[in-house]
Amino acid sequence: MTAPTAKAPALPAAITGWFDARGWRIHPHQQEMLARADDPCTLLIAPTGGGKTMAGFLPTLAELADGTHQGLHTLYVSPLKALAADIRRNLTGPITEMGLPIRVEDRTGDTSSAKKRRQRADPPHILLTTPESLALMVSYEDAARTFAGLKRIVVDEIHALSESKRGDQLMLALSRLQALAPGLRRVGLSATVEDPPAIARILARHPDPCDILMADPGPDPDITMLRTEERPPWAGGGGKYAVDAVLDQVRRHNTTLIFHNTRAQAEIFFHELWLRNDDQIPIGIHHGALAREQRERVEAAMVAGQLKAVVCTGSLDLGIDWGDVDLVIQVGAPKNVKRLVQRIGRANHRYNAPSKAILVPANRFEVVECVAALQAVQDHDLDGDPRGPGPLDVLCQHILIRACAGPFTGDALYAEVTTAGAYADLDRATFDRCLEFCATGGYALRAYDRWQRLVEIDGRWRLRDPRATAQIRMNIGTIVDADKLKVRMRHSRGGAPLGEVEEYFAAALKKGDTFLIGGQIVRYEGMREMVVEVAKTPWEKPKIATFMGTKFATSTQLSDRILAMFRKDDWPELPQHTADWLAHQREVSRLPERDRLLVESFPHDGRDHVCVYGFAGRNAQQTLGLLMTERMERMGLDPLGFVTTDYATLVWGLKPLTDAGPLFERDNLIETLETWLAGNQVMKRTFKAAALIAGLIDRNQPGGKRKSGRQATFSTDILYDTLRKHDPDHLMLEITRREAMRGLVDFGRIEEMLARIGDRIDHVTLDRVTPLAAPLFLEMGRIPVKGHAERRLLEEEAARLMAVAGLPERGAPAAVRERGASPSRSPEVFGER
Amino acid sequence: MNGYEFELHGETLTVLPSGGLWWAARRLLCVSDLHLGKSERMARRGGALLPPYEARETLGKLEADIHLTAPEVVVCLGDSFDDLDAASALDEETATWLATLMAGRRWVWIEGNHDAGPVEISGTHLEVLYEPPLIFRHICVPGKHGEISGHYHPKARVQTRGGSLTRRCVLTDGQKAILPAYGAYTGSLRSDDAALADLMGAEAVAILLADPPLAVPMPRAAPRRRA
């Protein structure tokens, strides 16, 4: 943070007059932004409602007021299309009222192509856009002309962008813009974050300095944990027990946002709310899996002040200011303190009024987690994981985008991309590998000398076939959605779909299964042309509660706070029932500690159980479960399955674990990881995402539609398997392994834990379930250890179907003998091989 | 390795887990839709540079089947090459490997829609192979008996109590059979697609590729309603 500088340049009278006429004062941080208007890079950190956007645009308005600037002056980039449109409205009003000669337009995926073309030839003074649209603009041959006079770029919600590949792509695009418009100055607008210098590094042109400006954060939020008559349950995540108390809070406030960690939990809670909503309080639901029409309807009702509450997920973490929100309720432990603080900021957009929030722990363990989070908020102790170096798949896409714009030299592009903070440490050899990948595929078998994608002529790289630009442009972007299927009412001729579900969720549905979507219970009827058809059902309870959605893992910092709480002698800050529970655990076993690993073994229900308290977060604990069971399988312990929470993994099997040491030896685990990675579905999904971003495979083909009659696409799994077999050192596999260190596999956190605990493993053998392990028995999402399960399911169903259809067993399995001896019938092979 | 036997027009045929079809009485091995050179064709058209290993993958599988069955005749049922240019641009490794596999046996290339026209590769090139009582051609002709074809790349989706599972499959109604694609980089068409609906008789089964393969009634778009 820097001390306020003395004075800002005088604002044009049109602007000061506008403020005066409304009796408004320019906020100190807005003044400060004006004073720094000429700095190469500034990061403003301000709470929601602090006039952040105006602070970002004031210098632009001042510079454009005299009407002399020709062409594009300021580029504004936000993560949301809706935000760009919203800002256009909010800017155009004041600009008109001030009588300034400034043209403002937005440009997103929704903008018509005629308008887009016009914008490239004759850009407005201020252009509002998204990272993807900007990347596309940078790919055009006339980019140099479009951006020639560009002076400023404002990156909004940079805290959100900086956590994703969208941010990496944006910063690479900026490195290009900076080369086209050398005087370009950068401004980032951010909500409260734990490590402002890290964001400043990402934002600034390396090695430019970036000053950080902290606006007055306003008063501390008024945040409490909900205490209910009814005790929270031992396990689960729905928060159903608190429905009445939440309804009560909704009645007592103007507008309440009720946040959930997953879409499924939001759906279930919404359903429960309506079952108890006797006075018909208007409550809506909003999450990413709902159809766009549905979401827009809720948003409109919200803006119009027609809703008392909205049940929502991260889909409302960012975005437009909405009316009169005066309470935020977080159901389920917040998992991450920073996100909690940002969510709380959604309540009360008036500057200098405290935001009000209530945490609702969904189960007994989350009581501990909520109390830890409350303390973290009070201590202003935010969390976050450092992002690591810029991802290479995004770099590969950027190289292709650069090639679309015209020929380039490797030296110049390397110099350019290393001005992006995240790529500042990229070495030349790695850059060259990425360039090689874009040019020839980078295969050990050099197959594409004739058909290279990029060719080097006179030291400059260019597309071999200029027509390839269409294909590359169509595939710009770093958001890789899981394949989703639309859900529609059967017999509803056309009409709006209810929403979308992930393809693998749909694959697990059986006719007659009921599930929740958009707040209603529907019955699965079947699939029709890749649409999930459902019917209304009078059922009160959905049979299948969940469909997937992002599951956040508890942050390292929050886990550490919980472990720190465990060290205390007693817990006056916890409700009595929770304090008693922890005391009981300490009595019969022990409480987990930060620098040790607690492993409990006990028999239950005729099986032997092992519970490992790694506190590594849900994704890492799940990976740990997969690695442990693989290891136990080899140790002959016959594991049958496991279940995971953010703090522990419970494995059950047929034989007891006597020595925990070998199970957690670092070398063993890493070796197991290597074999496990081979066939793992999570890895294949990780590979697919990287392959799409890097341009190894195309999402979209020019000419649009899939050929009828034949499925032209084939599974990317085969590419992964093929590369592993024939080209194990290929760049795409290396990228996949790097990605596996975080995200769904999150191996980085397991490594960190193993390094921390060393050989300090406390293996406690008991004769019964311990208090801390008990909730795991109630957790959903048990994962069986896979053997020939799929084969058995298929056989079972095949036999049944043939019998039902009355089809004679026309054929029979036959053994084909080596060297082609005549085949003979051997029905016994029909069973287990 | 285990196969699955069925009767076609009076002949006994065996579906191999790989998707190949073995006619033991004639010592004939039939595979369909190899699509060799697919990655080369995509690259040539300026698209993605796929791992150029599909020929290794596909020929490796074919070599294993040949080793297992020791056929006197091998029939490639069309679309063996992703296009004619791909056929003439085969790299040395693939060409040599093919020649090794072809040595000492009769080898029939049936013409497909992707590789229609003259191909500069040894072996017999035919539009249709008559091997009474069976006929081998690329695209199924409705109403023909004893016909074995490819082209459609069929797969079938089966609902089990653990959710649905999808596998490539051979479709057959006892009079004709449609083979799945054998090539590594090939997609598939679901058996309930309209294009396949009228080609098979009511009693058709889908023999799912697995080890060993197994049969289910051919999944169709409009299942019979049961009370």
mmCIF file of C-alpha atoms in Angstrom, chain A residues 552-742:
data_model
loop_
_atom_site.group_PDB
_atom_site.id
_atom_site.type_symbol
_atom_site.label_atom_id
_atom_site.label_comp_id
_atom_site.label_asym_id
_atom_site.label_seq_id
_atom_site.Cartn_x
_atom_site.Cartn_y
_atom_site.Cartn_z
ATOM 1 C CA PHE A 552 -14.784 -26.698 -3.067
ATOM 2 C CA ALA A 553 -12.160 -28.104 -0.803
ATOM 3 C CA THR A 554 -11.544 -26.532 2.590
ATOM 4 C CA SER A 555 -8.556 -24.222 2.301
ATOM 5 C CA THR A 556 -5.231 -25.032 3.914
ATOM 6 C CA GLN A 557 -5.465 -21.992 6.164
ATOM 7 C CA LEU A 558 -8.930 -22.893 7.428
ATOM 8 C CA SER A 559 -7.844 -26.490 8.070
ATOM 9 C CA ASP A 560 -4.888 -25.174 10.043
ATOM 10 C CA ARG A 561 -7.175 -23.022 12.168
ATOM 11 C CA ILE A 562 -9.329 -26.058 12.958
ATOM 12 C CA LEU A 563 -6.265 -28.071 13.927
ATOM 13 C CA ALA A 564 -5.121 -25.175 16.100
ATOM 14 C CA MET A 565 -8.500 -25.230 17.862
ATOM 15 C CA PHE A 566 -8.042 -28.947 18.568
ATOM 16 C CA ARG A 567 -4.961 -28.178 20.644
ATOM 17 C CA LYS A 568 -6.937 -26.228 23.223
ATOM 18 C CA ASP A 569 -7.998 -27.736 26.533
ATOM 19 C CA ASP A 570 -11.625 -26.730 26.203
ATOM 20 C CA TRP A 571 -13.847 -24.893 23.753
ATOM 21 C CA PRO A 572 -16.087 -22.249 25.302
ATOM 22 C CA GLU A 573 -16.634 -20.736 21.837
ATOM 23 C CA LEU A 574 -18.312 -23.924 20.583
ATOM 24 C CA PRO A 575 -21.868 -25.005 21.343
ATOM 25 C CA GLN A 576 -21.882 -27.503 24.237
ATOM 26 C CA HIS A 577 -22.863 -30.498 22.067
ATOM 27 C CA THR A 578 -19.907 -29.941 19.759
ATOM 28 C CA ALA A 579 -17.429 -29.312 22.583
ATOM 29 C CA ASP A 580 -18.568 -32.531 24.290
ATOM 30 C CA TRP A 581 -18.077 -34.447 21.066
ATOM 31 C CA LEU A 582 -14.463 -33.291 20.702
ATOM 32 C CA ALA A 583 -13.743 -33.992 24.393
ATOM 33 C CA HIS A 584 -15.080 -37.503 23.961
ATOM 34 C CA GLN A 585 -12.834 -38.081 20.937
ATOM 35 C CA ARG A 586 -9.832 -36.953 22.961
ATOM 36 C CA GLU A 587 -10.804 -39.381 25.715
ATOM 37 C CA VAL A 588 -11.207 -42.535 23.625
ATOM 38 C CA SER A 589 -8.587 -41.846 20.932
ATOM 39 C CA ARG A 590 -6.869 -38.526 20.289
ATOM 40 C CA LEU A 591 -7.482 -35.343 18.342
ATOM 41 C CA PRO A 592 -5.619 -34.815 15.074
ATOM 42 C CA GLU A 593 -2.603 -32.504 15.154
ATOM 43 C CA ARG A 594 -1.063 -30.397 12.467
ATOM 44 C CA ASP A 595 2.398 -31.964 12.372
ATOM 45 C CA ARG A 596 1.275 -35.545 12.906
ATOM 46 C CA LEU A 597 -1.021 -37.901 11.081
ATOM 47 C CA LEU A 598 -3.731 -39.623 13.070
ATOM 48 C CA VAL A 599 -4.707 -43.053 11.737
ATOM 49 C CA GLU A 600 -7.430 -45.028 13.508
ATOM 50 C CA SER A 601 -8.151 -48.716 12.956
ATOM 51 C CA PHE A 602 -11.305 -50.315 14.257
ATOM 52 C CA PRO A 603 -13.734 -53.062 13.336
ATOM 53 C CA HIS A 604 -17.334 -52.209 12.561
ATOM 54 C CA ASP A 605 -20.177 -54.218 11.118
ATOM 55 C CA GLY A 606 -17.977 -57.165 10.289
ATOM 56 C CA ARG A 607 -15.419 -55.136 8.381
ATOM 57 C CA ASP A 608 -12.137 -53.550 9.259
ATOM 58 C CA HIS A 609 -11.952 -49.776 8.964
ATOM 59 C CA VAL A 610 -9.094 -47.335 8.680
ATOM 60 C CA CYS A 611 -9.733 -43.633 9.189
ATOM 61 C CA VAL A 612 -7.044 -41.152 8.164
ATOM 62 C CA TYR A 613 -7.317 -37.543 9.265
ATOM 63 C CA GLY A 614 -5.238 -35.709 6.686
ATOM 64 C CA PHE A 615 -7.153 -32.410 6.729
ATOM 65 C CA ALA A 616 -6.056 -31.923 3.122
ATOM 66 C CA GLY A 617 -9.418 -30.929 1.642
ATOM 67 C CA ARG A 618 -11.971 -33.057 -0.164
ATOM 68 C CA ASN A 619 -10.181 -33.479 -3.492
ATOM 69 C CA ALA A 620 -6.846 -34.436 -1.975
ATOM 70 C CA GLN A 621 -8.500 -36.744 0.579
ATOM 71 C CA GLN A 622 -10.282 -38.494 -2.271
ATOM 72 C CA THR A 623 -7.043 -38.937 -4.189
ATOM 73 C CA LEU A 624 -5.501 -40.205 -0.957
ATOM 74 C CA GLY A 625 -8.354 -42.722 -0.713
ATOM 75 C CA LEU A 626 -7.653 -43.968 -4.249
ATOM 76 C CA LEU A 627 -3.936 -44.261 -3.589
ATOM 77 C CA MET A 628 -4.424 -45.938 -0.212
ATOM 78 C CA THR A 629 -6.830 -48.553 -1.512
ATOM 79 C CA GLU A 630 -4.556 -49.353 -4.436
ATOM 80 C CA ARG A 631 -1.701 -49.780 -1.985
ATOM 81 C CA MET A 632 -3.845 -51.847 0.417
ATOM 82 C CA GLU A 633 -4.924 -54.045 -2.465
ATOM 83 C CA ARG A 634 -1.268 -54.826 -3.094
ATOM 84 C CA MET A 635 -0.659 -55.398 0.607
ATOM 85 C CA GLY A 636 -3.438 -58.002 0.480
ATOM 86 C CA LEU A 637 -5.792 -56.145 2.810
ATOM 87 C CA ASP A 638 -8.763 -56.493 0.429
ATOM 88 C CA PRO A 639 -10.157 -52.958 0.607
ATOM 89 C CA LEU A 640 -13.785 -52.726 -0.471
ATOM 90 C CA GLY A 641 -14.444 -49.035 -0.622
ATOM 91 C CA PHE A 642 -13.916 -45.627 0.919
ATOM 92 C CA VAL A 643 -15.590 -42.330 1.635
ATOM 93 C CA THR A 644 -14.133 -38.857 1.900
ATOM 94 C CA THR A 645 -14.746 -35.550 3.632
ATOM 95 C CA ASP A 646 -12.623 -32.416 3.749
ATOM 96 C CA TYR A 647 -10.801 -33.682 6.800
ATOM 97 C CA ALA A 648 -10.663 -37.463 6.613
ATOM 98 C CA THR A 649 -10.811 -40.586 4.478
ATOM 99 C CA LEU A 650 -12.467 -43.749 5.782
ATOM 100 C CA VAL A 651 -11.522 -47.037 4.102
ATOM 101 C CA TRP A 652 -13.184 -50.382 4.770
ATOM 102 C CA GLY A 653 -11.967 -53.804 3.864
ATOM 103 C CA LEU A 654 -11.718 -57.413 4.879
ATOM 104 C CA LYS A 655 -8.442 -57.410 6.786
ATOM 105 C CA PRO A 656 -7.136 -55.096 9.514
ATOM 106 C CA LEU A 657 -4.260 -52.708 8.984
ATOM 107 C CA THR A 658 -1.505 -53.533 11.429
ATOM 108 C CA ASP A 659 1.279 -51.230 10.318
ATOM 109 C CA ALA A 660 0.327 -47.818 8.920
ATOM 110 C CA GLY A 661 3.895 -46.739 8.216
ATOM 111 C CA PRO A 662 4.431 -48.305 4.772
ATOM 112 C CA LEU A 663 1.055 -47.026 3.626
ATOM 113 C CA PHE A 664 2.186 -43.417 3.809
ATOM 114 C CA GLU A 665 5.758 -43.660 2.648
ATOM 115 C CA ARG A 666 6.225 -40.858 0.224
ATOM 116 C CA ASP A 667 8.066 -42.903 -2.402
ATOM 117 C CA ASN A 668 5.446 -45.613 -2.303
ATOM 118 C CA LEU A 669 2.641 -43.184 -2.779
ATOM 119 C CA ILE A 670 4.259 -41.437 -5.720
ATOM 120 C CA GLU A 671 5.010 -44.714 -7.420
ATOM 121 C CA THR A 672 1.390 -45.712 -6.868
ATOM 122 C CA LEU A 673 0.299 -42.381 -8.276
ATOM 123 C CA GLU A 674 2.149 -43.067 -11.511
ATOM 124 C CA THR A 675 0.380 -46.372 -12.086
ATOM 125 C CA TRP A 676 -2.908 -45.038 -10.877
ATOM 126 C CA LEU A 677 -2.738 -42.082 -13.213
ATOM 127 C CA ALA A 678 -2.713 -44.413 -16.178
ATOM 128 C CA GLY A 679 -6.337 -45.367 -16.350
ATOM 129 C CA ASN A 680 -7.916 -42.818 -14.091
ATOM 130 C CA GLN A 681 -11.018 -41.036 -15.296
ATOM 131 C CA VAL A 682 -10.170 -37.819 -13.477
ATOM 132 C CA MET A 683 -6.848 -37.702 -15.322
ATOM 133 C CA LYS A 684 -8.588 -38.292 -18.629
ATOM 134 C CA ARG A 685 -10.893 -35.388 -17.927
ATOM 135 C CA THR A 686 -7.894 -33.246 -17.001
ATOM 136 C CA PHE A 687 -6.192 -34.266 -20.245
ATOM 137 C CA LYS A 688 -9.258 -33.438 -22.288
ATOM 138 C CA ALA A 689 -9.513 -29.943 -20.862
ATOM 139 C CA ALA A 690 -5.838 -29.255 -21.542
ATOM 140 C CA ALA A 691 -6.073 -30.741 -25.045
ATOM 141 C CA LEU A 692 -9.044 -28.520 -25.884
ATOM 142 C CA ILE A 693 -7.336 -25.377 -24.644
ATOM 143 C CA ALA A 694 -4.003 -26.138 -26.308
ATOM 144 C CA GLY A 695 -5.676 -26.876 -29.647
ATOM 145 C CA LEU A 696 -4.807 -30.580 -29.838
ATOM 146 C CA ILE A 697 -8.471 -31.199 -30.473
ATOM 147 C CA ASP A 698 -11.178 -28.827 -31.608
ATOM 148 C CA ARG A 699 -14.383 -28.149 -29.788
ATOM 149 C CA ASN A 700 -15.991 -26.510 -32.781
ATOM 150 C CA GLN A 701 -15.610 -27.188 -36.476
ATOM 151 C CA PRO A 702 -16.267 -24.547 -39.110
ATOM 152 C CA GLY A 703 -19.510 -25.309 -40.862
ATOM 153 C CA GLY A 704 -21.147 -26.131 -37.573
ATOM 154 C CA LYS A 705 -23.281 -29.209 -37.407
ATOM 155 C CA ARG A 706 -22.309 -32.730 -36.769
ATOM 156 C CA LYS A 707 -22.741 -34.951 -39.791
ATOM 157 C CA SER A 708 -26.043 -36.730 -39.621
ATOM 158 C CA GLY A 709 -26.088 -40.484 -39.573
ATOM 159 C CA ARG A 710 -22.538 -40.851 -38.327
ATOM 160 C CA GLN A 711 -20.925 -39.731 -35.179
ATOM 161 C CA ALA A 712 -17.810 -38.026 -36.528
ATOM 162 C CA THR A 713 -16.213 -37.366 -33.175
ATOM 163 C CA PHE A 714 -14.365 -39.949 -31.188
ATOM 164 C CA SER A 715 -13.503 -40.071 -27.536
ATOM 165 C CA THR A 716 -10.449 -38.140 -26.398
ATOM 166 C CA ASP A 717 -9.701 -41.012 -24.013
ATOM 167 C CA ILE A 718 -8.136 -42.900 -26.907
ATOM 168 C CA LEU A 719 -5.750 -39.998 -27.570
ATOM 169 C CA TYR A 720 -4.675 -40.023 -23.946
ATOM 170 C CA ASP A 721 -4.110 -43.784 -24.000
ATOM 171 C CA THR A 722 -2.296 -43.601 -27.327
ATOM 172 C CA LEU A 723 0.052 -40.867 -26.162
ATOM 173 C CA ARG A 724 0.816 -42.679 -22.939
ATOM 174 C CA LYS A 725 1.703 -45.780 -24.904
ATOM 175 C CA HIS A 726 3.662 -44.344 -27.822
ATOM 176 C CA ASP A 727 4.846 -40.915 -26.677
ATOM 177 C CA PRO A 728 5.006 -40.744 -22.882
ATOM 178 C CA ASP A 729 7.125 -37.586 -22.820
ATOM 179 C CA HIS A 730 4.744 -35.584 -24.959
ATOM 180 C CA LEU A 731 4.016 -32.007 -23.912
ATOM 181 C CA MET A 732 0.295 -32.670 -23.414
ATOM 182 C CA LEU A 733 1.004 -35.430 -20.906
ATOM 183 C CA GLU A 734 3.367 -33.171 -19.033
ATOM 184 C CA ILE A 735 0.701 -30.470 -18.899
ATOM 185 C CA THR A 736 -1.802 -33.047 -17.654
ATOM 186 C CA ARG A 737 0.552 -34.136 -14.869
ATOM 187 C CA ARG A 738 1.139 -30.514 -13.860
ATOM 188 C CA GLU A 739 -2.582 -29.884 -13.716
ATOM 189 C CA ALA A 740 -3.049 -32.961 -11.563
ATOM 190 C CA MET A 741 -0.976 -31.364 -8.847
ATOM 191 C CA ARG A 742 -3.946 -29.126 -8.108
#
